[in-house]
Amino acid sequence: MTEIPINTNISPTVGGQIAAVQRRTLAVLSIAQITSGVGVAVGFAFSSLVVARLSGSVSISGLAGTASVLGAALLALPTARAAGRSGRRTGLALAYGCALLGCLITVVAITARSWPLMLAGLVLFGGASAGSLASRYSATDLSPPGHSARHLSWVVWASTIGSVAGPNLAEPADRLGRSLGLAPDTGPFALSLLAFAIALAVIVIGLRPDPLLLARSIAPASAPATTTSAPRARGTLRTAWQALRRAPAAVRALVAIAVSHTAMVSVMSMTPVHLDHGGSPNWVIGIVLSLHIAGMYVLSPLIGWLADRIGRVPVLRLGMGLLLAAAVLAGTAGPHGVTQVSAGLALLGAGWSCGLIAGSAMLSEAVPLEHRPAVQGLSDLLMNVCGATGAVAAGVIVGALSYGVLGTVVAVMVTITGAWLTLKRT
């Protein structure tokens, strides 16, 4: 594995200063994750319902989630390009700024009763997800060797608070918005706007010095020449593909992240439909999804520690094993098997967390420091595209065949990936 470490020849005093900057960086990123997480969760929980009301079509309402995921994918590379040129602060500011603008457009669209304009706003709204994903990589720029996974995992864990609290704030925000004279249904997006504005301010004011720029300034002089070559191509797809061709470990990490996300989104997106067919009330479905979210985020610090302790590839294999168990448990459960489905969804979240944390750390360490933002942006792009594709494919499979067949397809996919990771040595 090719890792470009922070210069180990720096003085203890400077090393202590870098450690202090990293602690501040992690705190700033975590605060931004919490606030932006609230904004994402509130908007995402309410968007489909509002689009359905504006359009009068349940089918069109499904485009709300697609628009947000599409936006996250489209903004992944611009965010990475900005980070590669001017630092993480600029990249994250771009992502959260787009999300803020998306909220403004969404509020205007709801007031004007225009669902096409709302979908356009939700595309920009996806910038918050792009920023959230990019934040985890920002946590690794100044990590000492052997600590990047656990540092990354703390930022991922911070998403738990916003993800859990956000949906519960949608209805109160709507009531508050109405009392302030806002149009019905605009309150949650006004709250999201406020959350993204706070996240943007936290990043712009707090992320100083910039972790990526500082890491570049103290990179060891012996680092490969690729860390300073082709500056004009920095942050581009071409740079990312070139870096990946020279780093097989990065390719394995990218595939593991994409497969983990595809498996998670595919099963998770169709579980409410499966339980609804069994007559489960909304509150039961909500509990199942809450257990899934807990599996995704609550254990992330432990998974990060484990990835640093035993290695990235073993944790990636563990993740594939958990995803396999999840697919088997959920896929063999009937529409009334709420307990079995709940266990499967919790394992599904934990398997996703293993893939995201260990894969992201492995990806960052496998490429030169100069080209990391480009490769990381490509990874987030593919991750979101695969997730969106998985959701669409899952709907087709369940509609034409069954939820059990979806579980079988996912089980085969993660089994093949786990076997490939076992055969390929880093």
Tab-separated table of C-alpha atoms in Angstrom:
chain	number	residue	atom	x	y	z
A	1	MET	CA	0.000	0.000	0.000
A	2	THR	CA	1.404	3.372	-0.982
A	3	GLU	CA	0.955	5.855	1.822
A	4	ILE	CA	2.250	9.422	1.710
A	5	PRO	CA	2.709	10.165	5.410
A	6	ILE	CA	3.158	13.452	7.147
A	7	ASN	CA	6.854	14.208	7.407
A	8	THR	CA	8.221	12.200	10.326
A	9	ASN	CA	11.380	14.330	10.484
A	10	ILE	CA	9.614	17.443	11.771
A	11	SER	CA	10.435	18.650	15.264
A	12	PRO	CA	8.353	17.541	18.272
A	13	THR	CA	7.136	21.120	18.712
A	14	VAL	CA	5.853	21.303	15.149
A	15	GLY	CA	4.435	17.800	15.498
A	16	GLY	CA	2.484	18.918	18.536
A	17	GLN	CA	1.149	21.911	16.637
A	18	ILE	CA	0.011	19.646	13.792
A	19	ALA	CA	-1.724	17.352	16.281
A	20	ALA	CA	-3.502	20.382	17.748
A	21	VAL	CA	-4.610	21.493	14.278
A	22	GLN	CA	-5.921	17.994	13.590
A	23	ARG	CA	-7.952	17.989	16.797
A	24	ARG	CA	-9.444	21.327	15.815
A	25	THR	CA	-10.110	20.045	12.287
A	26	LEU	CA	-11.978	17.008	13.598
A	27	ALA	CA	-14.057	19.190	15.919
A	28	VAL	CA	-14.951	21.642	13.148
A	29	LEU	CA	-15.847	18.866	10.706
A	30	SER	CA	-17.959	17.099	13.328
A	31	ILE	CA	-19.944	20.257	14.136
A	32	ALA	CA	-20.544	20.866	10.440
A	33	GLN	CA	-21.638	17.239	10.029
A	34	ILE	CA	-24.155	17.525	12.853
A	35	THR	CA	-25.748	20.718	11.548
A	36	SER	CA	-25.746	19.721	7.896
A	37	GLY	CA	-27.039	16.273	8.877
A	38	VAL	CA	-30.103	17.908	10.395
A	39	GLY	CA	-30.672	19.831	7.160
A	40	VAL	CA	-30.306	16.758	4.970
A	41	ALA	CA	-32.541	14.579	7.131
A	42	VAL	CA	-35.308	17.193	7.441
A	43	GLY	CA	-35.385	17.925	3.727
A	44	PHE	CA	-35.040	14.314	2.612
A	45	ALA	CA	-37.790	13.135	4.961
A	46	PHE	CA	-40.237	15.752	3.672
A	47	SER	CA	-39.290	16.153	0.001
A	48	SER	CA	-41.150	13.155	-1.480
A	49	LEU	CA	-44.325	14.054	0.366
A	50	VAL	CA	-44.209	17.682	-0.836
A	51	VAL	CA	-43.518	16.698	-4.449
A	52	ALA	CA	-46.477	14.295	-4.276
A	53	ARG	CA	-48.719	17.112	-3.046
A	54	LEU	CA	-47.532	19.532	-5.717
A	55	SER	CA	-47.698	17.089	-8.610
A	56	GLY	CA	-50.603	14.942	-7.496
A	57	SER	CA	-48.610	11.872	-8.521
A	58	VAL	CA	-47.028	9.205	-6.330
A	59	SER	CA	-44.791	8.187	-9.229
A	60	ILE	CA	-43.391	11.689	-9.622
A	61	SER	CA	-42.812	11.906	-5.853
A	62	GLY	CA	-40.142	9.227	-6.198
A	63	LEU	CA	-38.100	11.666	-8.282
A	64	ALA	CA	-37.443	13.759	-5.162
A	65	GLY	CA	-34.955	11.272	-3.725
A	66	THR	CA	-33.473	10.667	-7.167
A	67	ALA	CA	-32.890	14.397	-7.635
A	68	SER	CA	-31.011	14.697	-4.339
A	69	VAL	CA	-28.830	11.659	-5.065
A	70	LEU	CA	-28.186	12.939	-8.586
A	71	GLY	CA	-27.135	16.290	-7.151
A	72	ALA	CA	-24.720	14.638	-4.738
A	73	ALA	CA	-23.183	12.725	-7.634
A	74	LEU	CA	-22.950	15.737	-9.949
A	75	LEU	CA	-21.366	17.919	-7.259
A	76	ALA	CA	-18.833	15.325	-6.081
A	77	LEU	CA	-16.260	16.184	-8.737
A	78	PRO	CA	-16.624	20.000	-8.557
A	79	THR	CA	-16.206	19.732	-4.774
A	80	ALA	CA	-13.093	17.625	-5.216
A	81	ARG	CA	-11.736	19.904	-7.935
A	82	ALA	CA	-12.142	22.957	-5.722
A	83	ALA	CA	-10.437	21.148	-2.846
A	84	GLY	CA	-7.560	20.075	-5.089
A	85	ARG	CA	-6.959	23.617	-6.266
A	86	SER	CA	-7.613	25.680	-3.157
A	87	GLY	CA	-7.997	23.339	-0.191
A	88	ARG	CA	-10.723	21.489	1.674
A	89	ARG	CA	-12.332	24.683	2.986
A	90	THR	CA	-13.079	25.872	-0.545
A	91	GLY	CA	-14.437	22.506	-1.643
A	92	LEU	CA	-16.737	22.106	1.347
A	93	ALA	CA	-17.886	25.725	1.093
A	94	LEU	CA	-18.874	25.092	-2.532
A	95	ALA	CA	-20.877	21.996	-1.586
A	96	TYR	CA	-22.746	23.601	1.310
A	97	GLY	CA	-23.242	26.816	-0.651
A	98	CYS	CA	-24.968	24.851	-3.408
A	99	ALA	CA	-27.149	23.137	-0.815
A	100	LEU	CA	-28.119	26.501	0.648
A	101	LEU	CA	-29.054	27.799	-2.807
A	102	GLY	CA	-31.040	24.617	-3.408
A	103	CYS	CA	-33.073	25.265	-0.257
A	104	LEU	CA	-33.852	28.791	-1.427
A	105	ILE	CA	-35.048	27.500	-4.802
A	106	THR	CA	-37.105	24.797	-3.094
A	107	VAL	CA	-38.854	27.310	-0.824
A	108	VAL	CA	-39.655	29.497	-3.852
A	109	ALA	CA	-40.872	26.445	-5.798
A	110	ILE	CA	-43.238	25.325	-3.035
A	111	THR	CA	-44.602	28.844	-2.680
A	112	ALA	CA	-45.153	28.974	-6.456
A	113	ARG	CA	-46.615	25.419	-6.461
A	114	SER	CA	-44.081	24.257	-9.060
A	115	TRP	CA	-42.839	20.699	-8.631
A	116	PRO	CA	-40.375	20.853	-11.600
A	117	LEU	CA	-38.674	23.861	-10.006
A	118	MET	CA	-38.618	22.013	-6.690
A	119	LEU	CA	-36.832	19.062	-8.299
A	120	ALA	CA	-34.248	21.495	-9.683
A	121	GLY	CA	-33.758	22.854	-6.180
A	122	LEU	CA	-33.377	19.345	-4.785
A	123	VAL	CA	-30.531	18.657	-7.223
A	124	LEU	CA	-28.590	21.519	-5.639
A	125	PHE	CA	-29.827	20.341	-2.234
A	126	GLY	CA	-27.723	17.220	-2.909
A	127	GLY	CA	-24.642	19.389	-2.392
A	128	ALA	CA	-25.064	18.838	1.344
A	129	SER	CA	-24.603	15.092	0.865
A	130	ALA	CA	-21.577	15.756	-1.342
A	131	GLY	CA	-20.137	17.954	1.401
A	132	SER	CA	-20.855	15.358	4.072
A	133	LEU	CA	-19.040	12.667	2.093
A	134	ALA	CA	-16.098	14.980	1.364
A	135	SER	CA	-15.810	15.855	5.061
A	136	ARG	CA	-14.761	12.315	5.943
A	137	TYR	CA	-11.769	12.613	3.632
A	138	SER	CA	-10.901	16.006	5.081
A	139	ALA	CA	-10.462	14.249	8.417
A	140	THR	CA	-7.581	12.145	7.069
A	141	ASP	CA	-5.296	14.833	5.622
A	142	LEU	CA	-3.365	15.391	8.856
A	143	SER	CA	-3.846	11.965	10.406
A	144	PRO	CA	-0.597	10.298	11.524
A	145	PRO	CA	0.108	6.886	9.969
A	146	GLY	CA	-2.201	4.222	11.362
A	147	HIS	CA	-4.897	6.629	12.572
A	148	SER	CA	-6.746	7.754	9.433
A	149	ALA	CA	-9.607	5.240	9.725
A	150	ARG	CA	-10.477	6.167	13.292
A	151	HIS	CA	-10.233	9.910	12.564
A	152	LEU	CA	-12.476	9.440	9.549
A	153	SER	CA	-14.890	7.339	11.591
A	154	TRP	CA	-15.474	10.092	14.159
A	155	VAL	CA	-16.672	12.445	11.452
A	156	VAL	CA	-18.939	9.709	10.085
A	157	TRP	CA	-20.260	9.104	13.601
A	158	ALA	CA	-21.176	12.784	13.959
A	159	SER	CA	-23.735	12.244	11.202
A	160	THR	CA	-25.738	10.100	13.636
A	161	ILE	CA	-27.085	13.060	15.582
A	162	GLY	CA	-28.425	14.938	12.578
A	163	SER	CA	-29.732	11.816	10.853
A	164	VAL	CA	-31.728	10.737	13.893
A	165	ALA	CA	-32.939	14.174	14.992
A	166	GLY	CA	-33.694	15.610	11.548
A	167	PRO	CA	-36.843	13.666	10.550
A	168	ASN	CA	-38.426	14.406	13.928
A	169	LEU	CA	-38.001	18.144	13.336
A	170	ALA	CA	-39.861	18.267	10.019
A	171	GLU	CA	-43.371	18.603	11.415
A	172	PRO	CA	-42.471	21.178	14.131
A	173	ALA	CA	-40.557	23.182	11.502
A	174	ASP	CA	-43.617	23.194	9.256
A	175	ARG	CA	-45.828	24.447	12.082
A	176	LEU	CA	-43.316	27.136	12.989
A	177	GLY	CA	-43.039	28.216	9.356
A	178	ARG	CA	-46.797	28.570	9.036
A	179	SER	CA	-46.931	30.633	12.240
A	180	LEU	CA	-44.280	32.961	10.778
A	181	GLY	CA	-46.287	33.486	7.604
A	182	LEU	CA	-44.397	31.082	5.328
A	183	ALA	CA	-46.256	29.015	2.765
A	184	PRO	CA	-47.367	25.559	3.892
A	185	ASP	CA	-44.644	22.884	3.596
A	186	THR	CA	-41.807	25.417	3.328
A	187	GLY	CA	-40.885	25.346	7.023
A	188	PRO	CA	-38.726	22.184	6.884
A	189	PHE	CA	-36.708	23.552	3.979
A	190	ALA	CA	-36.294	26.885	5.730
A	191	LEU	CA	-34.848	24.898	8.653
A	192	SER	CA	-32.557	23.037	6.218
A	193	LEU	CA	-31.444	26.393	4.809
A	194	LEU	CA	-30.545	27.582	8.315
A	195	ALA	CA	-28.693	24.333	9.042
A	196	PHE	CA	-26.641	24.570	5.839
A	197	ALA	CA	-25.877	28.232	6.513
A	198	ILE	CA	-24.499	27.295	9.930
A	199	ALA	CA	-22.458	24.438	8.454
A	200	LEU	CA	-21.080	26.792	5.792
A	201	ALA	CA	-20.116	29.370	8.420
A	202	VAL	CA	-18.478	26.726	10.608
A	203	ILE	CA	-16.361	25.506	7.693
A	204	VAL	CA	-15.372	28.952	6.386
A	205	ILE	CA	-14.522	30.338	9.812
A	206	GLY	CA	-13.308	27.251	11.641
A	207	LEU	CA	-11.377	25.187	9.083
A	208	ARG	CA	-8.196	27.228	9.419
A	209	PRO	CA	-5.494	26.339	8.654
A	210	ASP	CA	-6.758	24.245	5.798
A	211	PRO	CA	-5.838	20.585	6.521
A	212	LEU	CA	-5.065	19.627	2.924
A	213	LEU	CA	-2.909	22.673	2.227
A	214	LEU	CA	-1.060	22.169	5.505
A	215	ALA	CA	-0.521	18.478	4.751
A	216	ARG	CA	0.950	19.388	1.368
A	217	SER	CA	3.284	21.952	2.926
A	218	ILE	CA	4.737	19.422	5.377
A	219	ALA	CA	4.794	16.384	3.074
A	220	PRO	CA	8.196	14.659	3.154
A	221	ALA	CA	10.652	15.761	0.509
A	222	SER	CA	11.050	12.116	-0.514
A	223	ALA	CA	7.423	11.861	-1.641
A	224	PRO	CA	7.008	10.635	-5.230
A	225	ALA	CA	7.243	13.205	-7.986
A	226	THR	CA	3.608	12.621	-8.825
A	227	THR	CA	2.637	14.748	-5.834
A	228	THR	CA	3.624	17.897	-7.698
A	229	SER	CA	3.216	16.892	-11.301
A	230	ALA	CA	0.533	18.027	-13.734
A	231	PRO	CA	-0.953	20.815	-11.634
A	232	ARG	CA	-3.296	21.830	-14.448
A	233	ALA	CA	-4.930	18.420	-14.318
A	234	ARG	CA	-5.443	18.523	-10.558
A	235	GLY	CA	-8.960	17.598	-9.531
A	236	THR	CA	-9.967	16.262	-12.943
A	237	LEU	CA	-11.326	12.895	-13.972
A	238	ARG	CA	-8.205	12.317	-16.033
A	239	THR	CA	-6.010	12.784	-12.987
A	240	ALA	CA	-8.177	10.419	-10.958
A	241	TRP	CA	-8.089	7.643	-13.561
A	242	GLN	CA	-4.333	8.007	-14.001
A	243	ALA	CA	-3.798	7.780	-10.247
A	244	LEU	CA	-6.037	4.720	-10.007
A	245	ARG	CA	-4.117	2.911	-12.738
A	246	ARG	CA	-0.977	3.249	-10.611
A	247	ALA	CA	-2.677	2.176	-7.373
A	248	PRO	CA	-4.371	-1.264	-7.403
A	249	ALA	CA	-5.192	-0.916	-3.706
A	250	ALA	CA	-7.193	2.225	-4.477
A	251	VAL	CA	-9.183	0.340	-7.123
A	252	ARG	CA	-10.039	-2.371	-4.600
A	253	ALA	CA	-11.108	0.252	-2.089
A	254	LEU	CA	-13.247	2.065	-4.658
A	255	VAL	CA	-15.003	-1.164	-5.692
A	256	ALA	CA	-15.625	-2.110	-2.056
A	257	ILE	CA	-17.159	1.300	-1.298
A	258	ALA	CA	-19.382	1.194	-4.392
A	259	VAL	CA	-20.580	-2.367	-3.756
A	260	SER	CA	-21.265	-1.684	-0.065
A	261	HIS	CA	-23.311	1.389	-0.917
A	262	THR	CA	-25.214	-0.342	-3.719
A	263	ALA	CA	-26.102	-3.262	-1.463
A	264	MET	CA	-27.215	-0.984	1.358
A	265	VAL	CA	-29.356	1.340	-0.756
A	266	SER	CA	-30.937	-1.523	-2.711
A	267	VAL	CA	-32.187	-3.443	0.306
A	268	MET	CA	-32.963	-0.414	2.473
A	269	SER	CA	-35.005	1.367	-0.197
A	270	MET	CA	-37.378	-1.581	-0.709
A	271	THR	CA	-37.738	-2.693	2.920
A	272	PRO	CA	-40.553	-0.203	3.716
A	273	VAL	CA	-42.488	-1.508	0.704
A	274	HIS	CA	-41.947	-5.114	1.809
A	275	LEU	CA	-43.138	-4.424	5.361
A	276	ASP	CA	-46.061	-2.362	4.108
A	277	HIS	CA	-47.248	-5.373	2.121
A	278	GLY	CA	-47.396	-7.223	5.431
A	279	GLY	CA	-49.546	-4.521	6.978
A	280	SER	CA	-46.873	-3.016	9.227
A	281	PRO	CA	-47.862	0.465	10.446
A	282	ASN	CA	-45.655	3.455	9.704
A	283	TRP	CA	-44.309	3.622	13.247
A	284	VAL	CA	-43.031	0.045	12.994
A	285	ILE	CA	-41.357	0.776	9.665
A	286	GLY	CA	-39.842	3.885	11.259
A	287	ILE	CA	-38.312	1.819	14.072
A	288	VAL	CA	-36.828	-0.636	11.569
A	289	LEU	CA	-35.242	2.212	9.621
A	290	SER	CA	-33.960	3.782	12.850
A	291	LEU	CA	-32.214	0.515	13.723
A	292	HIS	CA	-30.708	0.548	10.250
A	293	ILE	CA	-29.420	4.115	10.695
A	294	ALA	CA	-27.985	3.129	14.084
A	295	GLY	CA	-26.134	0.280	12.394
A	296	MET	CA	-24.746	2.687	9.828
A	297	TYR	CA	-23.323	5.257	12.224
A	298	VAL	CA	-23.256	4.298	15.903
A	299	LEU	CA	-20.512	1.682	15.575
A	300	SER	CA	-18.330	3.740	13.230
A	301	PRO	CA	-15.667	4.673	15.867
A	302	LEU	CA	-15.252	0.987	16.729
A	303	ILE	CA	-15.022	0.077	13.051
A	304	GLY	CA	-12.448	2.819	12.479
A	305	TRP	CA	-10.344	1.588	15.383
A	306	LEU	CA	-10.607	-1.966	14.078
A	307	ALA	CA	-9.549	-0.907	10.563
A	308	ASP	CA	-6.458	0.805	11.988
A	309	ARG	CA	-5.699	-2.143	14.256
A	310	ILE	CA	-6.123	-5.191	12.006
A	311	GLY	CA	-5.993	-3.566	8.565
A	312	ARG	CA	-8.297	-2.192	5.912
A	313	VAL	CA	-8.810	-5.343	3.832
A	314	PRO	CA	-9.858	-7.577	6.761
A	315	VAL	CA	-12.482	-5.000	7.749
A	316	LEU	CA	-13.667	-4.762	4.143
A	317	ARG	CA	-14.070	-8.551	4.110
A	318	LEU	CA	-15.922	-8.337	7.420
A	319	GLY	CA	-18.207	-5.743	5.848
A	320	MET	CA	-19.001	-8.027	2.938
A	321	GLY	CA	-19.761	-10.816	5.399
A	322	LEU	CA	-22.157	-8.582	7.316
A	323	LEU	CA	-23.835	-7.495	4.086
A	324	LEU	CA	-24.213	-11.140	3.075
A	325	ALA	CA	-25.794	-11.992	6.429
A	326	ALA	CA	-28.085	-8.979	6.087
A	327	ALA	CA	-29.217	-9.980	2.603
A	328	VAL	CA	-29.937	-13.546	3.753
A	329	LEU	CA	-31.787	-12.465	6.917
A	330	ALA	CA	-33.893	-9.768	5.278
A	331	GLY	CA	-34.388	-11.631	2.019
A	332	THR	CA	-35.737	-14.777	3.673
A	333	ALA	CA	-38.097	-12.862	5.972
A	334	GLY	CA	-41.737	-12.695	5.060
A	335	PRO	CA	-43.703	-9.418	5.021
A	336	HIS	CA	-44.717	-10.105	8.633
A	337	GLY	CA	-41.201	-10.976	9.837
A	338	VAL	CA	-40.481	-7.581	11.367
A	339	THR	CA	-37.952	-8.878	13.924
A	340	GLN	CA	-35.944	-10.751	11.302
A	341	VAL	CA	-36.028	-7.809	8.903
A	342	SER	CA	-34.915	-5.480	11.714
A	343	ALA	CA	-31.901	-7.674	12.459
A	344	GLY	CA	-31.060	-7.773	8.769
A	345	LEU	CA	-31.301	-3.998	8.386
A	346	ALA	CA	-29.073	-3.427	11.441
A	347	LEU	CA	-26.437	-5.754	9.955
A	348	LEU	CA	-26.883	-4.014	6.608
A	349	GLY	CA	-25.969	-0.691	8.204
A	350	ALA	CA	-22.932	-2.148	9.983
A	351	GLY	CA	-21.690	-3.760	6.771
A	352	TRP	CA	-22.047	-0.448	4.939
A	353	SER	CA	-20.087	1.295	7.687
A	354	CYS	CA	-17.235	-1.228	7.358
A	355	GLY	CA	-17.092	-0.667	3.605
A	356	LEU	CA	-17.246	3.123	3.811
A	357	ILE	CA	-14.733	3.637	6.632
A	358	ALA	CA	-12.125	1.014	5.771
A	359	GLY	CA	-12.517	1.650	2.050
A	360	SER	CA	-12.206	5.429	2.390
A	361	ALA	CA	-9.078	5.126	4.553
A	362	MET	CA	-7.543	2.626	2.145
A	363	LEU	CA	-8.364	4.791	-0.862
A	364	SER	CA	-6.783	7.876	0.714
A	365	GLU	CA	-3.588	6.057	1.675
A	366	ALA	CA	-3.144	4.352	-1.694
A	367	VAL	CA	-2.736	7.473	-3.854
A	368	PRO	CA	-0.307	10.424	-3.731
A	369	LEU	CA	-1.353	13.349	-1.582
A	370	GLU	CA	-1.575	15.720	-4.559
A	371	HIS	CA	-4.117	13.541	-6.364
A	372	ARG	CA	-6.222	12.427	-3.406
A	373	PRO	CA	-9.038	14.970	-3.867
A	374	ALA	CA	-9.534	13.910	-7.486
A	375	VAL	CA	-9.658	10.197	-6.662
A	376	GLN	CA	-11.866	10.805	-3.635
A	377	GLY	CA	-14.259	12.855	-5.753
A	378	LEU	CA	-14.432	10.098	-8.351
A	379	SER	CA	-15.145	7.598	-5.589
A	380	ASP	CA	-18.051	9.684	-4.278
A	381	LEU	CA	-19.384	10.133	-7.802
A	382	LEU	CA	-19.370	6.394	-8.485
A	383	MET	CA	-20.757	5.670	-5.022
A	384	ASN	CA	-23.784	7.882	-5.596
A	385	VAL	CA	-24.350	6.693	-9.152
A	386	CYS	CA	-24.213	3.060	-8.017
A	387	GLY	CA	-26.569	3.815	-5.142
A	388	ALA	CA	-29.101	5.484	-7.423
A	389	THR	CA	-28.814	2.647	-9.947
A	390	GLY	CA	-29.204	0.092	-7.175
A	391	ALA	CA	-32.382	1.740	-5.928
A	392	VAL	CA	-33.918	1.750	-9.408
A	393	ALA	CA	-32.871	-1.861	-10.065
A	394	ALA	CA	-34.204	-2.932	-6.669
A	395	GLY	CA	-37.611	-1.454	-7.496
A	396	VAL	CA	-37.700	-3.333	-10.775
A	397	ILE	CA	-36.645	-6.629	-9.154
A	398	VAL	CA	-39.159	-6.401	-6.329
A	399	GLY	CA	-41.927	-5.235	-8.672
A	400	ALA	CA	-41.346	-7.999	-11.202
A	401	LEU	CA	-40.220	-10.792	-8.869
A	402	SER	CA	-39.942	-10.409	-5.087
A	403	TYR	CA	-38.069	-8.951	-2.128
A	404	GLY	CA	-36.494	-12.378	-1.607
A	405	VAL	CA	-35.005	-12.338	-5.108
A	406	LEU	CA	-33.521	-8.910	-4.353
A	407	GLY	CA	-31.859	-10.400	-1.269
A	408	THR	CA	-30.426	-13.204	-3.406
A	409	VAL	CA	-29.018	-10.776	-5.991
A	410	VAL	CA	-27.378	-8.679	-3.277
A	411	ALA	CA	-26.009	-11.793	-1.563
A	412	VAL	CA	-24.369	-12.964	-4.781
A	413	MET	CA	-22.894	-9.494	-5.441
A	414	VAL	CA	-21.273	-9.129	-2.017
A	415	THR	CA	-20.071	-12.736	-1.991
A	416	ILE	CA	-18.237	-12.246	-5.285
A	417	THR	CA	-16.734	-8.979	-4.018
A	418	GLY	CA	-15.653	-10.568	-0.724
A	419	ALA	CA	-13.998	-13.458	-2.577
A	420	TRP	CA	-12.212	-10.991	-4.870
A	421	LEU	CA	-10.919	-8.996	-1.894
A	422	THR	CA	-9.679	-12.234	-0.320
A	423	LEU	CA	-7.827	-13.338	-3.445
A	424	LYS	CA	-6.314	-9.908	-4.111
A	425	ARG	CA	-3.489	-9.102	-1.723
A	426	THR	CA	-2.459	-5.531	-0.818
